[in-house]
């Protein structure tokens, strides 16, 4: 049986690196794409690609990975782009910056998802197949300072929900299982900048090895796994400063 291949977009020093390390330890070949390739990532990954994640680059990356390592059976999209704006004036964001952020958060992510569905059809039935998009609280909370990222994350939430329904549930996973993953405090509050790389790595490994499509909007708590939170569609409005202060007060719970 061929070795399974993980392709991760956005292999940064926290979540991305931890995921790469976990899957490498579990016997995967690892291909990692990141804006900056650091030595610790080079030591783990079988293939590294420096990029700025345009849709065209995503297609090139897939081609290179398939040629050098084989078709990816697990794809993690952990990349993001954010152009901060004042909380009192989110529409001060220029169309150019809006487009730049949307390109990374949505268009390139969709390109990766589309190519993953095709790649999964080339993978043998014995290997787990999954696409995981690292989400955040913007799917249920208005954060004006992160306006462009919120738009992009919400667009990809629709993409992932569609894929989970069509490919994961109705298609019984032949084209993979699909997840929008989001770490939370135990009561559902956002962890903000206190995202835990190791917690993501362990939970993503659990998702990949599931035998059926789980909840597409996969909110999870460190050490406890999936937890469903009510009222997700009733979006409140919070400023970045308020959210960061709340997370700072509670970081000891993580």
PDB file of C-alpha atoms in Angstrom:
ATOM      1  CA  UNK A   1       0.000   0.000   0.000  1.00  0.00           C
ATOM      2  CA  UNK A   2       1.428   3.439  -0.917  1.00  0.00           C
ATOM      3  CA  UNK A   3       2.310   5.841   1.874  1.00  0.00           C
ATOM      4  CA  UNK A   4      -0.428   8.393   2.579  1.00  0.00           C
ATOM      5  CA  UNK A   5       0.333  12.024   1.740  1.00  0.00           C
ATOM      6  CA  UNK A   6      -0.592  15.143   3.715  1.00  0.00           C
ATOM      7  CA  UNK A   7      -0.621  18.482   1.900  1.00  0.00           C
ATOM      8  CA  UNK A   8      -0.865  21.491   4.184  1.00  0.00           C
ATOM      9  CA  UNK A   9      -1.299  25.079   3.057  1.00  0.00           C
ATOM     10  CA  UNK A  10      -0.206  27.622   5.651  1.00  0.00           C
ATOM     11  CA  UNK A  11       2.391  25.618   7.558  1.00  0.00           C
ATOM     12  CA  UNK A  12       3.236  28.304  10.099  1.00  0.00           C
ATOM     13  CA  UNK A  13       5.070  27.964  13.399  1.00  0.00           C
ATOM     14  CA  UNK A  14       2.067  27.011  15.544  1.00  0.00           C
ATOM     15  CA  UNK A  15      -0.859  25.069  14.086  1.00  0.00           C
ATOM     16  CA  UNK A  16       0.679  24.215  10.726  1.00  0.00           C
ATOM     17  CA  UNK A  17       3.965  22.953  12.114  1.00  0.00           C
ATOM     18  CA  UNK A  18       2.224  20.865  14.781  1.00  0.00           C
ATOM     19  CA  UNK A  19      -0.025  19.226  12.184  1.00  0.00           C
ATOM     20  CA  UNK A  20       2.930  18.468   9.910  1.00  0.00           C
ATOM     21  CA  UNK A  21       4.848  16.927  12.810  1.00  0.00           C
ATOM     22  CA  UNK A  22       1.898  14.792  13.964  1.00  0.00           C
ATOM     23  CA  UNK A  23       1.167  13.339  10.551  1.00  0.00           C
ATOM     24  CA  UNK A  24       4.848  12.711   9.866  1.00  0.00           C
ATOM     25  CA  UNK A  25       5.055  10.760  13.124  1.00  0.00           C
ATOM     26  CA  UNK A  26       2.048   8.720  12.018  1.00  0.00           C
ATOM     27  CA  UNK A  27       3.752   7.640   8.806  1.00  0.00           C
ATOM     28  CA  UNK A  28       2.569  10.237   6.305  1.00  0.00           C
ATOM     29  CA  UNK A  29       4.656  11.882   3.645  1.00  0.00           C
ATOM     30  CA  UNK A  30       4.283  15.607   4.271  1.00  0.00           C
ATOM     31  CA  UNK A  31       4.160  18.421   1.712  1.00  0.00           C
ATOM     32  CA  UNK A  32       4.007  21.894   3.236  1.00  0.00           C
ATOM     33  CA  UNK A  33       3.311  25.206   1.519  1.00  0.00           C
ATOM     34  CA  UNK A  34       3.997  28.416   3.411  1.00  0.00           C
ATOM     35  CA  UNK A  35       4.978  32.031   2.817  1.00  0.00           C
ATOM     36  CA  UNK A  36       8.176  31.408   4.758  1.00  0.00           C
ATOM     37  CA  UNK A  37       9.904  28.047   5.036  1.00  0.00           C
ATOM     38  CA  UNK A  38      11.746  27.763   8.352  1.00  0.00           C
ATOM     39  CA  UNK A  39      14.327  25.175   9.357  1.00  0.00           C
ATOM     40  CA  UNK A  40      12.047  23.275  11.750  1.00  0.00           C
ATOM     41  CA  UNK A  41       9.541  22.752   8.936  1.00  0.00           C
ATOM     42  CA  UNK A  42      12.290  21.643   6.540  1.00  0.00           C
ATOM     43  CA  UNK A  43      13.345  18.994   9.052  1.00  0.00           C
ATOM     44  CA  UNK A  44       9.825  17.521   9.135  1.00  0.00           C
ATOM     45  CA  UNK A  45       8.432  17.876   5.628  1.00  0.00           C
ATOM     46  CA  UNK A  46       9.329  15.691   2.664  1.00  0.00           C
ATOM     47  CA  UNK A  47       8.594  18.620   0.371  1.00  0.00           C
ATOM     48  CA  UNK A  48       8.333  22.348   1.102  1.00  0.00           C
ATOM     49  CA  UNK A  49       7.012  25.034  -1.218  1.00  0.00           C
ATOM     50  CA  UNK A  50       7.340  28.782  -0.628  1.00  0.00           C
ATOM     51  CA  UNK A  51       4.330  30.638  -2.015  1.00  0.00           C
ATOM     52  CA  UNK A  52       1.883  33.526  -1.660  1.00  0.00           C
ATOM     53  CA  UNK A  53      -1.123  31.318  -2.483  1.00  0.00           C
ATOM     54  CA  UNK A  54      -2.734  32.489  -5.670  1.00  0.00           C
ATOM     55  CA  UNK A  55      -5.198  30.034  -7.230  1.00  0.00           C
ATOM     56  CA  UNK A  56      -2.673  29.403 -10.012  1.00  0.00           C
ATOM     57  CA  UNK A  57       0.018  28.560  -7.471  1.00  0.00           C
ATOM     58  CA  UNK A  58      -2.317  26.134  -5.724  1.00  0.00           C
ATOM     59  CA  UNK A  59      -2.729  24.175  -8.946  1.00  0.00           C
ATOM     60  CA  UNK A  60       1.048  24.137  -9.489  1.00  0.00           C
ATOM     61  CA  UNK A  61       1.600  22.925  -5.927  1.00  0.00           C
ATOM     62  CA  UNK A  62      -0.815  20.024  -6.413  1.00  0.00           C
ATOM     63  CA  UNK A  63       0.935  19.008  -9.618  1.00  0.00           C
ATOM     64  CA  UNK A  64       4.360  19.069  -7.951  1.00  0.00           C
ATOM     65  CA  UNK A  65       3.177  17.117  -4.919  1.00  0.00           C
ATOM     66  CA  UNK A  66       1.445  14.448  -6.999  1.00  0.00           C
ATOM     67  CA  UNK A  67       4.570  14.080  -9.139  1.00  0.00           C
ATOM     68  CA  UNK A  68       7.043  13.914  -6.231  1.00  0.00           C
ATOM     69  CA  UNK A  69       5.057  12.232  -3.425  1.00  0.00           C
ATOM     70  CA  UNK A  70       1.805  10.960  -4.882  1.00  0.00           C
ATOM     71  CA  UNK A  71      -1.793  12.248  -4.701  1.00  0.00           C
ATOM     72  CA  UNK A  72      -2.625  13.814  -1.320  1.00  0.00           C
ATOM     73  CA  UNK A  73      -5.128  11.854   0.743  1.00  0.00           C
ATOM     74  CA  UNK A  74      -5.370  14.556   3.424  1.00  0.00           C
ATOM     75  CA  UNK A  75      -5.401  18.287   2.705  1.00  0.00           C
ATOM     76  CA  UNK A  76      -5.351  20.947   5.412  1.00  0.00           C
ATOM     77  CA  UNK A  77      -5.930  24.594   4.485  1.00  0.00           C
ATOM     78  CA  UNK A  78      -4.541  26.635   7.344  1.00  0.00           C
ATOM     79  CA  UNK A  79      -3.522  29.772   5.423  1.00  0.00           C
ATOM     80  CA  UNK A  80      -5.220  33.126   5.912  1.00  0.00           C
ATOM     81  CA  UNK A  81      -4.839  36.798   5.048  1.00  0.00           C
ATOM     82  CA  UNK A  82      -6.129  39.786   7.022  1.00  0.00           C
ATOM     83  CA  UNK A  83      -5.973  43.517   6.390  1.00  0.00           C
ATOM     84  CA  UNK A  84      -7.158  45.042   9.694  1.00  0.00           C
ATOM     85  CA  UNK A  85      -9.545  47.999   9.656  1.00  0.00           C
ATOM     86  CA  UNK A  86     -10.956  50.267  12.395  1.00  0.00           C
ATOM     87  CA  UNK A  87     -13.882  48.669  14.181  1.00  0.00           C
ATOM     88  CA  UNK A  88     -15.877  51.839  13.599  1.00  0.00           C
ATOM     89  CA  UNK A  89     -15.357  51.834   9.828  1.00  0.00           C
ATOM     90  CA  UNK A  90     -14.989  48.360   8.278  1.00  0.00           C
ATOM     91  CA  UNK A  91     -15.750  49.681   4.790  1.00  0.00           C
ATOM     92  CA  UNK A  92     -12.590  51.768   4.876  1.00  0.00           C
ATOM     93  CA  UNK A  93     -10.893  48.639   3.533  1.00  0.00           C
ATOM     94  CA  UNK A  94      -9.783  49.232  -0.047  1.00  0.00           C
ATOM     95  CA  UNK A  95     -11.175  46.980  -2.782  1.00  0.00           C
ATOM     96  CA  UNK A  96      -7.588  45.944  -3.561  1.00  0.00           C
ATOM     97  CA  UNK A  97      -6.983  44.715  -0.001  1.00  0.00           C
ATOM     98  CA  UNK A  98     -10.420  43.106   0.116  1.00  0.00           C
ATOM     99  CA  UNK A  99      -9.578  41.208  -3.061  1.00  0.00           C
ATOM    100  CA  UNK A 100      -6.117  40.221  -1.770  1.00  0.00           C
ATOM    101  CA  UNK A 101      -7.548  38.754   1.426  1.00  0.00           C
ATOM    102  CA  UNK A 102     -10.438  37.053  -0.344  1.00  0.00           C
ATOM    103  CA  UNK A 103      -7.952  35.488  -2.742  1.00  0.00           C
ATOM    104  CA  UNK A 104      -6.155  33.683   0.087  1.00  0.00           C
ATOM    105  CA  UNK A 105      -9.086  33.023   2.415  1.00  0.00           C
ATOM    106  CA  UNK A 106     -11.563  31.882  -0.220  1.00  0.00           C
ATOM    107  CA  UNK A 107     -10.530  31.687  -3.873  1.00  0.00           C
ATOM    108  CA  UNK A 108      -7.268  29.816  -3.313  1.00  0.00           C
ATOM    109  CA  UNK A 109      -8.936  27.736  -0.603  1.00  0.00           C
ATOM    110  CA  UNK A 110     -11.673  26.762  -3.053  1.00  0.00           C
ATOM    111  CA  UNK A 111      -9.015  25.910  -5.645  1.00  0.00           C
ATOM    112  CA  UNK A 112      -7.389  23.628  -3.066  1.00  0.00           C
ATOM    113  CA  UNK A 113     -10.744  22.039  -2.204  1.00  0.00           C
ATOM    114  CA  UNK A 114     -11.644  21.434  -5.842  1.00  0.00           C
ATOM    115  CA  UNK A 115      -8.273  19.840  -6.535  1.00  0.00           C
ATOM    116  CA  UNK A 116      -8.562  17.773  -3.350  1.00  0.00           C
ATOM    117  CA  UNK A 117     -11.843  16.240  -4.502  1.00  0.00           C
ATOM    118  CA  UNK A 118     -10.120  15.219  -7.719  1.00  0.00           C
ATOM    119  CA  UNK A 119      -7.021  13.997  -5.874  1.00  0.00           C
ATOM    120  CA  UNK A 120      -9.080  11.852  -3.510  1.00  0.00           C
ATOM    121  CA  UNK A 121     -10.475   9.908  -6.462  1.00  0.00           C
ATOM    122  CA  UNK A 122      -6.889   8.799  -7.219  1.00  0.00           C
ATOM    123  CA  UNK A 123      -6.290   7.517  -3.697  1.00  0.00           C
ATOM    124  CA  UNK A 124      -6.924   3.882  -2.858  1.00  0.00           C
ATOM    125  CA  UNK A 125      -9.997   3.010  -0.754  1.00  0.00           C
ATOM    126  CA  UNK A 126      -7.858   1.827   2.176  1.00  0.00           C
ATOM    127  CA  UNK A 127      -6.522   5.323   2.933  1.00  0.00           C
ATOM    128  CA  UNK A 128      -8.515   7.931   4.901  1.00  0.00           C
ATOM    129  CA  UNK A 129      -9.395  10.984   2.818  1.00  0.00           C
ATOM    130  CA  UNK A 130     -10.215  14.376   4.322  1.00  0.00           C
ATOM    131  CA  UNK A 131     -10.102  18.117   3.652  1.00  0.00           C
ATOM    132  CA  UNK A 132      -9.929  20.337   6.734  1.00  0.00           C
ATOM    133  CA  UNK A 133     -10.223  24.126   6.573  1.00  0.00           C
ATOM    134  CA  UNK A 134      -9.075  25.943   9.696  1.00  0.00           C
ATOM    135  CA  UNK A 135     -11.944  28.247  10.559  1.00  0.00           C
ATOM    136  CA  UNK A 136     -12.568  30.661  13.415  1.00  0.00           C
ATOM    137  CA  UNK A 137     -15.310  32.479  15.278  1.00  0.00           C
ATOM    138  CA  UNK A 138     -16.123  34.657  12.235  1.00  0.00           C
ATOM    139  CA  UNK A 139     -18.623  32.013  11.155  1.00  0.00           C
ATOM    140  CA  UNK A 140     -20.826  32.985  14.100  1.00  0.00           C
ATOM    141  CA  UNK A 141     -19.587  36.377  15.287  1.00  0.00           C
ATOM    142  CA  UNK A 142     -19.256  39.790  13.661  1.00  0.00           C
ATOM    143  CA  UNK A 143     -15.772  41.196  14.299  1.00  0.00           C
ATOM    144  CA  UNK A 144     -15.582  44.469  12.336  1.00  0.00           C
ATOM    145  CA  UNK A 145     -11.798  44.799  12.623  1.00  0.00           C
ATOM    146  CA  UNK A 146     -11.428  41.457  10.844  1.00  0.00           C
ATOM    147  CA  UNK A 147     -14.024  42.253   8.181  1.00  0.00           C
ATOM    148  CA  UNK A 148     -12.237  40.794   5.142  1.00  0.00           C
ATOM    149  CA  UNK A 149     -11.272  37.596   6.935  1.00  0.00           C
ATOM    150  CA  UNK A 150     -14.843  37.158   8.166  1.00  0.00           C
ATOM    151  CA  UNK A 151     -16.201  37.451   4.644  1.00  0.00           C
ATOM    152  CA  UNK A 152     -13.690  34.898   3.378  1.00  0.00           C
ATOM    153  CA  UNK A 153     -14.198  32.415   6.207  1.00  0.00           C
ATOM    154  CA  UNK A 154     -17.969  32.551   5.819  1.00  0.00           C
ATOM    155  CA  UNK A 155     -17.714  31.918   2.094  1.00  0.00           C
ATOM    156  CA  UNK A 156     -15.566  28.852   2.749  1.00  0.00           C
ATOM    157  CA  UNK A 157     -17.986  27.657   5.419  1.00  0.00           C
ATOM    158  CA  UNK A 158     -20.583  27.388   2.636  1.00  0.00           C
ATOM    159  CA  UNK A 159     -18.089  25.556   0.424  1.00  0.00           C
ATOM    160  CA  UNK A 160     -17.249  23.068   3.181  1.00  0.00           C
ATOM    161  CA  UNK A 161     -20.877  22.511   4.154  1.00  0.00           C
ATOM    162  CA  UNK A 162     -21.735  21.799   0.524  1.00  0.00           C
ATOM    163  CA  UNK A 163     -18.848  19.349   0.159  1.00  0.00           C
ATOM    164  CA  UNK A 164     -19.705  17.618   3.436  1.00  0.00           C
ATOM    165  CA  UNK A 165     -23.290  17.112   2.283  1.00  0.00           C
ATOM    166  CA  UNK A 166     -22.576  16.041  -1.300  1.00  0.00           C
ATOM    167  CA  UNK A 167     -19.260  14.202  -0.995  1.00  0.00           C
ATOM    168  CA  UNK A 168     -19.101  13.282   2.671  1.00  0.00           C
ATOM    169  CA  UNK A 169     -22.674  12.217   3.441  1.00  0.00           C
ATOM    170  CA  UNK A 170     -24.360  11.374   0.141  1.00  0.00           C
ATOM    171  CA  UNK A 171     -21.098  10.291  -1.476  1.00  0.00           C
ATOM    172  CA  UNK A 172     -20.085   8.268   1.604  1.00  0.00           C
ATOM    173  CA  UNK A 173     -16.624   9.784   1.644  1.00  0.00           C
ATOM    174  CA  UNK A 174     -15.405   8.518  -1.713  1.00  0.00           C
ATOM    175  CA  UNK A 175     -14.261  12.093  -2.341  1.00  0.00           C
ATOM    176  CA  UNK A 176     -13.315  12.597   1.275  1.00  0.00           C
ATOM    177  CA  UNK A 177     -14.797  13.958   4.467  1.00  0.00           C
ATOM    178  CA  UNK A 178     -14.951  17.746   4.805  1.00  0.00           C
ATOM    179  CA  UNK A 179     -14.570  19.939   7.877  1.00  0.00           C
ATOM    180  CA  UNK A 180     -14.526  23.581   8.949  1.00  0.00           C
ATOM    181  CA  UNK A 181     -12.591  23.211  12.218  1.00  0.00           C
ATOM    182  CA  UNK A 182     -12.665  25.824  14.962  1.00  0.00           C
ATOM    183  CA  UNK A 183     -11.118  25.642  18.460  1.00  0.00           C
ATOM    184  CA  UNK A 184     -13.212  27.129  21.287  1.00  0.00           C
ATOM    185  CA  UNK A 185     -13.321  27.529  25.029  1.00  0.00           C
ATOM    186  CA  UNK A 186     -15.629  25.016  26.684  1.00  0.00           C
ATOM    187  CA  UNK A 187     -18.568  27.441  26.703  1.00  0.00           C
ATOM    188  CA  UNK A 188     -18.141  28.239  23.010  1.00  0.00           C
ATOM    189  CA  UNK A 189     -16.199  31.493  23.309  1.00  0.00           C
ATOM    190  CA  UNK A 190     -13.382  32.144  20.850  1.00  0.00           C
ATOM    191  CA  UNK A 191      -9.835  31.308  21.953  1.00  0.00           C
ATOM    192  CA  UNK A 192      -8.613  34.183  19.741  1.00  0.00           C
ATOM    193  CA  UNK A 193      -4.786  34.225  19.650  1.00  0.00           C
ATOM    194  CA  UNK A 194      -4.532  31.316  22.108  1.00  0.00           C
ATOM    195  CA  UNK A 195      -5.046  28.677  19.442  1.00  0.00           C
ATOM    196  CA  UNK A 196      -3.199  25.524  20.442  1.00  0.00           C
ATOM    197  CA  UNK A 197      -1.147  23.896  17.693  1.00  0.00           C
ATOM    198  CA  UNK A 198      -0.846  20.526  19.404  1.00  0.00           C
ATOM    199  CA  UNK A 199      -4.586  20.439  20.129  1.00  0.00           C
ATOM    200  CA  UNK A 200      -5.279  21.067  16.450  1.00  0.00           C
ATOM    201  CA  UNK A 201      -2.843  18.360  15.391  1.00  0.00           C
ATOM    202  CA  UNK A 202      -4.374  15.730  17.674  1.00  0.00           C
ATOM    203  CA  UNK A 203      -7.932  16.632  16.753  1.00  0.00           C
ATOM    204  CA  UNK A 204      -7.270  16.832  13.021  1.00  0.00           C
ATOM    205  CA  UNK A 205      -5.742  13.355  13.244  1.00  0.00           C
ATOM    206  CA  UNK A 206      -8.959  12.179  14.907  1.00  0.00           C
ATOM    207  CA  UNK A 207     -11.109  13.777  12.197  1.00  0.00           C
ATOM    208  CA  UNK A 208      -9.068  12.233   9.399  1.00  0.00           C
ATOM    209  CA  UNK A 209      -9.472   8.769  10.878  1.00  0.00           C
ATOM    210  CA  UNK A 210     -13.224   8.975  11.366  1.00  0.00           C
ATOM    211  CA  UNK A 211     -15.248   6.331   9.556  1.00  0.00           C
ATOM    212  CA  UNK A 212     -18.038   8.664   8.475  1.00  0.00           C
ATOM    213  CA  UNK A 213     -18.674  12.342   7.795  1.00  0.00           C
ATOM    214  CA  UNK A 214     -18.995  14.201  11.081  1.00  0.00           C
ATOM    215  CA  UNK A 215     -20.499  17.661  11.657  1.00  0.00           C
ATOM    216  CA  UNK A 216     -19.092  19.957   8.975  1.00  0.00           C
ATOM    217  CA  UNK A 217     -18.949  22.935  11.379  1.00  0.00           C
ATOM    218  CA  UNK A 218     -16.573  21.146  13.681  1.00  0.00           C
ATOM    219  CA  UNK A 219     -16.145  23.242  16.803  1.00  0.00           C
ATOM    220  CA  UNK A 220     -13.822  21.533  19.252  1.00  0.00           C
ATOM    221  CA  UNK A 221     -12.443  21.962  22.760  1.00  0.00           C
ATOM    222  CA  UNK A 222      -8.853  21.085  23.616  1.00  0.00           C
ATOM    223  CA  UNK A 223      -8.604  17.585  25.051  1.00  0.00           C
ATOM    224  CA  UNK A 224     -12.345  16.952  24.687  1.00  0.00           C
ATOM    225  CA  UNK A 225     -12.994  16.970  20.967  1.00  0.00           C
ATOM    226  CA  UNK A 226     -16.147  18.031  19.170  1.00  0.00           C
ATOM    227  CA  UNK A 227     -18.716  20.087  21.030  1.00  0.00           C
ATOM    228  CA  UNK A 228     -21.821  21.546  19.460  1.00  0.00           C
ATOM    229  CA  UNK A 229     -22.751  25.058  20.502  1.00  0.00           C
ATOM    230  CA  UNK A 230     -26.255  26.475  20.240  1.00  0.00           C
ATOM    231  CA  UNK A 231     -27.215  29.835  18.804  1.00  0.00           C
ATOM    232  CA  UNK A 232     -24.477  29.906  16.181  1.00  0.00           C
ATOM    233  CA  UNK A 233     -26.632  31.764  13.665  1.00  0.00           C
ATOM    234  CA  UNK A 234     -27.513  34.606  16.038  1.00  0.00           C
ATOM    235  CA  UNK A 235     -24.398  36.649  15.480  1.00  0.00           C
ATOM    236  CA  UNK A 236     -23.289  39.094  18.108  1.00  0.00           C
ATOM    237  CA  UNK A 237     -20.826  41.938  17.523  1.00  0.00           C
ATOM    238  CA  UNK A 238     -17.534  42.130  19.410  1.00  0.00           C
ATOM    239  CA  UNK A 239     -14.449  44.288  18.982  1.00  0.00           C
ATOM    240  CA  UNK A 240     -10.982  42.764  18.723  1.00  0.00           C
ATOM    241  CA  UNK A 241      -9.861  44.426  21.960  1.00  0.00           C
ATOM    242  CA  UNK A 242     -12.816  43.039  23.886  1.00  0.00           C
ATOM    243  CA  UNK A 243     -12.317  39.548  22.480  1.00  0.00           C
ATOM    244  CA  UNK A 244      -8.589  39.572  23.207  1.00  0.00           C
ATOM    245  CA  UNK A 245      -9.197  40.741  26.775  1.00  0.00           C
ATOM    246  CA  UNK A 246     -11.766  37.990  27.322  1.00  0.00           C
ATOM    247  CA  UNK A 247      -9.372  35.369  25.968  1.00  0.00           C
ATOM    248  CA  UNK A 248      -6.497  36.731  28.083  1.00  0.00           C
ATOM    249  CA  UNK A 249      -8.566  36.384  31.256  1.00  0.00           C
ATOM    250  CA  UNK A 250      -9.426  32.793  30.397  1.00  0.00           C
ATOM    251  CA  UNK A 251      -6.227  31.429  28.867  1.00  0.00           C
ATOM    252  CA  UNK A 252      -5.606  29.393  32.021  1.00  0.00           C
ATOM    253  CA  UNK A 253      -8.617  27.250  31.068  1.00  0.00           C
ATOM    254  CA  UNK A 254      -6.805  25.949  27.991  1.00  0.00           C
TER     255      UNK A 254
END
